[in-house]
Amino acid sequence: MEDHKIVQRNLALQREWYGEPLGDRVRRLVVAFNVSQAQLADVLGISAPMLSQVMSGRRAKIGNPAVLARMIMLERKVLTPDVATGAPEALQRALDDVRESKPTVSRDSLPVNGDEAAIFPVLRNVADRAELIQAADMLHEDFPQIAELLRRAGRSR
């Protein structure tokens, strides 16, 4: 298979697996934390060449679940008030926290098969009950299962 076809296939796989190409996600982190790709690779626990290959689509996936977990941790930290200010000390503290973390990915760390009630508090942290119901109404036609989950989250106590 030609190189450009491999890259296109890998980018399509990244969209399927990660929701968007990893290059887009990594570039947002580089900008948000004002670091180089090599510095970000160090924080994530991956080599700079490997990160470059994943970003460019020459490699489809991040093989180490802990690396992906650290990326998600950084994405979440961008949303925290202290990091959102852009204060250099807050950015560095967030990077150090993630670099030093030892995340694990196991069946106990994620909701599994029908344990949807575990997600309800998370949803209610980002939207109140009325907003969850309103979002469900908007999604119902195209995504009925997600809409029903949002309704249950909005109705649960």
PDB file of C-alpha atoms in Angstrom:
ATOM      1  CA  MET A   1       0.000   0.000   0.000  1.00  0.00           C
ATOM      2  CA  GLU A   2       1.326   3.440  -0.878  1.00  0.00           C
ATOM      3  CA  ASP A   3       2.402   5.734   1.944  1.00  0.00           C
ATOM      4  CA  HIS A   4      -0.377   8.301   1.463  1.00  0.00           C
ATOM      5  CA  LYS A   5      -3.004   5.528   1.454  1.00  0.00           C
ATOM      6  CA  ILE A   6      -1.569   4.112   4.667  1.00  0.00           C
ATOM      7  CA  VAL A   7      -1.683   7.554   6.268  1.00  0.00           C
ATOM      8  CA  GLN A   8      -5.282   8.093   5.144  1.00  0.00           C
ATOM      9  CA  ARG A   9      -6.296   4.675   6.464  1.00  0.00           C
ATOM     10  CA  ASN A  10      -4.555   5.355   9.784  1.00  0.00           C
ATOM     11  CA  LEU A  11      -6.205   8.765  10.141  1.00  0.00           C
ATOM     12  CA  ALA A  12      -9.596   7.160   9.460  1.00  0.00           C
ATOM     13  CA  LEU A  13      -8.854   4.561  12.143  1.00  0.00           C
ATOM     14  CA  GLN A  14      -7.875   7.307  14.579  1.00  0.00           C
ATOM     15  CA  ARG A  15     -11.189   9.069  13.933  1.00  0.00           C
ATOM     16  CA  GLU A  16     -12.990   5.805  14.657  1.00  0.00           C
ATOM     17  CA  TRP A  17     -10.966   4.885  17.744  1.00  0.00           C
ATOM     18  CA  TYR A  18     -10.251   8.291  19.287  1.00  0.00           C
ATOM     19  CA  GLY A  19     -12.987  10.530  17.880  1.00  0.00           C
ATOM     20  CA  GLU A  20     -10.595  12.586  15.745  1.00  0.00           C
ATOM     21  CA  PRO A  21      -7.041  12.375  14.394  1.00  0.00           C
ATOM     22  CA  LEU A  22      -4.537  12.276  17.226  1.00  0.00           C
ATOM     23  CA  GLY A  23      -2.526  15.029  15.561  1.00  0.00           C
ATOM     24  CA  ASP A  24      -5.402  17.434  16.199  1.00  0.00           C
ATOM     25  CA  ARG A  25      -5.606  16.457  19.861  1.00  0.00           C
ATOM     26  CA  VAL A  26      -1.854  16.681  20.371  1.00  0.00           C
ATOM     27  CA  ARG A  27      -1.585  20.070  18.638  1.00  0.00           C
ATOM     28  CA  ARG A  28      -4.253  21.483  20.975  1.00  0.00           C
ATOM     29  CA  LEU A  29      -2.247  20.266  23.964  1.00  0.00           C
ATOM     30  CA  VAL A  30       0.996  21.736  22.591  1.00  0.00           C
ATOM     31  CA  VAL A  31      -0.727  25.116  22.226  1.00  0.00           C
ATOM     32  CA  ALA A  32      -2.636  24.949  25.525  1.00  0.00           C
ATOM     33  CA  PHE A  33       0.451  24.074  27.563  1.00  0.00           C
ATOM     34  CA  ASN A  34       2.907  26.115  25.455  1.00  0.00           C
ATOM     35  CA  VAL A  35       5.312  23.184  25.043  1.00  0.00           C
ATOM     36  CA  SER A  36       7.118  21.531  22.172  1.00  0.00           C
ATOM     37  CA  GLN A  37       6.053  18.156  20.803  1.00  0.00           C
ATOM     38  CA  ALA A  38       9.184  16.645  22.367  1.00  0.00           C
ATOM     39  CA  GLN A  39       8.284  18.093  25.783  1.00  0.00           C
ATOM     40  CA  LEU A  40       4.726  16.795  25.456  1.00  0.00           C
ATOM     41  CA  ALA A  41       6.036  13.364  24.448  1.00  0.00           C
ATOM     42  CA  ASP A  42       8.121  13.307  27.635  1.00  0.00           C
ATOM     43  CA  VAL A  43       5.076  14.173  29.757  1.00  0.00           C
ATOM     44  CA  LEU A  44       2.998  11.479  28.049  1.00  0.00           C
ATOM     45  CA  GLY A  45       5.709   8.853  28.437  1.00  0.00           C
ATOM     46  CA  ILE A  46       6.247   8.240  24.725  1.00  0.00           C
ATOM     47  CA  SER A  47       9.256   8.927  22.504  1.00  0.00           C
ATOM     48  CA  ALA A  48       9.189  12.080  20.408  1.00  0.00           C
ATOM     49  CA  PRO A  49       9.554  10.095  17.135  1.00  0.00           C
ATOM     50  CA  MET A  50       6.643   7.836  18.123  1.00  0.00           C
ATOM     51  CA  LEU A  51       4.467  10.852  18.927  1.00  0.00           C
ATOM     52  CA  SER A  52       5.389  12.370  15.573  1.00  0.00           C
ATOM     53  CA  GLN A  53       4.422   9.156  13.769  1.00  0.00           C
ATOM     54  CA  VAL A  54       1.058   9.023  15.528  1.00  0.00           C
ATOM     55  CA  MET A  55       0.403  12.706  14.801  1.00  0.00           C
ATOM     56  CA  SER A  56       1.218  12.380  11.115  1.00  0.00           C
ATOM     57  CA  GLY A  57      -0.808   9.208  10.664  1.00  0.00           C
ATOM     58  CA  ARG A  58       2.201   7.056   9.851  1.00  0.00           C
ATOM     59  CA  ARG A  59       1.181   5.049  12.902  1.00  0.00           C
ATOM     60  CA  ALA A  60      -2.495   4.442  13.690  1.00  0.00           C
ATOM     61  CA  LYS A  61      -2.592   3.964  17.429  1.00  0.00           C
ATOM     62  CA  ILE A  62      -0.987   4.584  20.746  1.00  0.00           C
ATOM     63  CA  GLY A  63      -0.108   1.107  21.931  1.00  0.00           C
ATOM     64  CA  ASN A  64       0.348   1.910  25.608  1.00  0.00           C
ATOM     65  CA  PRO A  65      -2.956   2.580  27.415  1.00  0.00           C
ATOM     66  CA  ALA A  66      -1.137   4.641  30.074  1.00  0.00           C
ATOM     67  CA  VAL A  67       0.020   7.093  27.390  1.00  0.00           C
ATOM     68  CA  LEU A  68      -3.540   7.559  26.180  1.00  0.00           C
ATOM     69  CA  ALA A  69      -4.701   7.956  29.784  1.00  0.00           C
ATOM     70  CA  ARG A  70      -2.119  10.712  30.330  1.00  0.00           C
ATOM     71  CA  MET A  71      -3.287  12.474  27.170  1.00  0.00           C
ATOM     72  CA  ILE A  72      -6.842  12.412  28.454  1.00  0.00           C
ATOM     73  CA  MET A  73      -5.652  13.678  31.840  1.00  0.00           C
ATOM     74  CA  LEU A  74      -4.003  16.654  30.127  1.00  0.00           C
ATOM     75  CA  GLU A  75      -7.105  17.338  28.051  1.00  0.00           C
ATOM     76  CA  ARG A  76      -9.144  17.446  31.245  1.00  0.00           C
ATOM     77  CA  LYS A  77      -6.624  19.670  33.024  1.00  0.00           C
ATOM     78  CA  VAL A  78      -6.979  22.258  30.237  1.00  0.00           C
ATOM     79  CA  LEU A  79     -10.537  22.746  31.484  1.00  0.00           C
ATOM     80  CA  THR A  80      -9.553  23.459  35.094  1.00  0.00           C
ATOM     81  CA  PRO A  81      -9.681  27.112  36.174  1.00  0.00           C
ATOM     82  CA  ASP A  82      -6.005  27.410  37.155  1.00  0.00           C
ATOM     83  CA  VAL A  83      -4.712  25.927  33.885  1.00  0.00           C
ATOM     84  CA  ALA A  84      -7.262  27.876  31.833  1.00  0.00           C
ATOM     85  CA  THR A  85      -5.709  31.123  33.088  1.00  0.00           C
ATOM     86  CA  GLY A  86      -2.519  30.201  31.240  1.00  0.00           C
ATOM     87  CA  ALA A  87      -0.375  31.012  34.258  1.00  0.00           C
ATOM     88  CA  PRO A  88       3.019  29.384  33.599  1.00  0.00           C
ATOM     89  CA  GLU A  89       3.261  27.919  37.094  1.00  0.00           C
ATOM     90  CA  ALA A  90      -0.206  26.329  36.775  1.00  0.00           C
ATOM     91  CA  LEU A  91       0.679  24.891  33.363  1.00  0.00           C
ATOM     92  CA  GLN A  92       3.937  23.456  34.696  1.00  0.00           C
ATOM     93  CA  ARG A  93       2.229  22.014  37.772  1.00  0.00           C
ATOM     94  CA  ALA A  94      -0.349  20.268  35.555  1.00  0.00           C
ATOM     95  CA  LEU A  95       2.367  18.883  33.276  1.00  0.00           C
ATOM     96  CA  ASP A  96       4.365  17.639  36.259  1.00  0.00           C
ATOM     97  CA  ASP A  97       1.291  15.998  37.802  1.00  0.00           C
ATOM     98  CA  VAL A  98       0.577  14.107  34.600  1.00  0.00           C
ATOM     99  CA  ARG A  99       4.231  13.176  34.005  1.00  0.00           C
ATOM    100  CA  GLU A 100       4.477  11.716  37.509  1.00  0.00           C
ATOM    101  CA  SER A 101       1.151   9.875  37.287  1.00  0.00           C
ATOM    102  CA  LYS A 102       0.957   6.130  36.943  1.00  0.00           C
ATOM    103  CA  PRO A 103      -2.465   5.720  35.343  1.00  0.00           C
ATOM    104  CA  THR A 104      -3.947   2.308  34.855  1.00  0.00           C
ATOM    105  CA  VAL A 105      -6.742   1.304  32.573  1.00  0.00           C
ATOM    106  CA  SER A 106      -8.795  -1.578  33.825  1.00  0.00           C
ATOM    107  CA  ARG A 107     -12.362  -2.715  33.815  1.00  0.00           C
ATOM    108  CA  ASP A 108     -12.706  -1.181  37.275  1.00  0.00           C
ATOM    109  CA  SER A 109     -11.713   2.292  36.089  1.00  0.00           C
ATOM    110  CA  LEU A 110     -14.449   2.621  33.460  1.00  0.00           C
ATOM    111  CA  PRO A 111     -18.198   2.013  33.503  1.00  0.00           C
ATOM    112  CA  VAL A 112     -18.810  -1.456  32.124  1.00  0.00           C
ATOM    113  CA  ASN A 113     -21.844  -3.095  30.508  1.00  0.00           C
ATOM    114  CA  GLY A 114     -24.906  -1.473  31.939  1.00  0.00           C
ATOM    115  CA  ASP A 115     -23.278   0.240  34.911  1.00  0.00           C
ATOM    116  CA  GLU A 116     -24.628   3.468  33.499  1.00  0.00           C
ATOM    117  CA  ALA A 117     -25.578   4.885  36.881  1.00  0.00           C
ATOM    118  CA  ALA A 118     -21.864   5.497  37.434  1.00  0.00           C
ATOM    119  CA  ILE A 119     -21.915   8.076  34.658  1.00  0.00           C
ATOM    120  CA  PHE A 120     -24.934   9.993  35.978  1.00  0.00           C
ATOM    121  CA  PRO A 121     -22.983  12.076  38.527  1.00  0.00           C
ATOM    122  CA  VAL A 122     -20.406  12.909  35.852  1.00  0.00           C
ATOM    123  CA  LEU A 123     -23.114  14.115  33.493  1.00  0.00           C
ATOM    124  CA  ARG A 124     -24.749  16.147  36.252  1.00  0.00           C
ATOM    125  CA  ASN A 125     -21.409  17.831  36.953  1.00  0.00           C
ATOM    126  CA  VAL A 126     -21.444  19.340  33.454  1.00  0.00           C
ATOM    127  CA  ALA A 127     -25.172  20.007  33.074  1.00  0.00           C
ATOM    128  CA  ASP A 128     -28.146  20.357  35.381  1.00  0.00           C
ATOM    129  CA  ARG A 129     -31.141  18.023  35.112  1.00  0.00           C
ATOM    130  CA  ALA A 130     -33.113  20.334  32.838  1.00  0.00           C
ATOM    131  CA  GLU A 131     -30.154  20.702  30.461  1.00  0.00           C
ATOM    132  CA  LEU A 132     -29.727  16.925  30.296  1.00  0.00           C
ATOM    133  CA  ILE A 133     -33.384  16.506  29.363  1.00  0.00           C
ATOM    134  CA  GLN A 134     -33.108  19.313  26.793  1.00  0.00           C
ATOM    135  CA  ALA A 135     -30.009  17.689  25.268  1.00  0.00           C
ATOM    136  CA  ALA A 136     -31.850  14.363  25.150  1.00  0.00           C
ATOM    137  CA  ASP A 137     -34.710  15.983  23.264  1.00  0.00           C
ATOM    138  CA  MET A 138     -32.263  17.444  20.737  1.00  0.00           C
ATOM    139  CA  LEU A 139     -30.452  14.121  20.211  1.00  0.00           C
ATOM    140  CA  HIS A 140     -33.480  11.823  20.221  1.00  0.00           C
ATOM    141  CA  GLU A 141     -34.042  11.600  16.481  1.00  0.00           C
ATOM    142  CA  ASP A 142     -30.457  10.798  15.479  1.00  0.00           C
ATOM    143  CA  PHE A 143     -29.123   9.181  18.665  1.00  0.00           C
ATOM    144  CA  PRO A 144     -32.020   7.623  20.586  1.00  0.00           C
ATOM    145  CA  GLN A 145     -29.890   5.496  22.916  1.00  0.00           C
ATOM    146  CA  ILE A 146     -27.743   8.433  23.985  1.00  0.00           C
ATOM    147  CA  ALA A 147     -30.887  10.529  24.400  1.00  0.00           C
ATOM    148  CA  GLU A 148     -32.407   7.912  26.681  1.00  0.00           C
ATOM    149  CA  LEU A 149     -29.222   7.755  28.779  1.00  0.00           C
ATOM    150  CA  LEU A 150     -29.324  11.546  29.190  1.00  0.00           C
ATOM    151  CA  ARG A 151     -33.002  11.394  30.188  1.00  0.00           C
ATOM    152  CA  ARG A 152     -32.271   8.760  32.825  1.00  0.00           C
ATOM    153  CA  ALA A 153     -29.383  10.859  34.129  1.00  0.00           C
ATOM    154  CA  GLY A 154     -31.679  13.878  34.281  1.00  0.00           C
ATOM    155  CA  ARG A 155     -34.384  11.964  36.154  1.00  0.00           C
ATOM    156  CA  SER A 156     -32.161  10.004  38.569  1.00  0.00           C
ATOM    157  CA  ARG A 157     -31.446  11.158  42.096  1.00  0.00           C
TER     158      ARG A 157
END
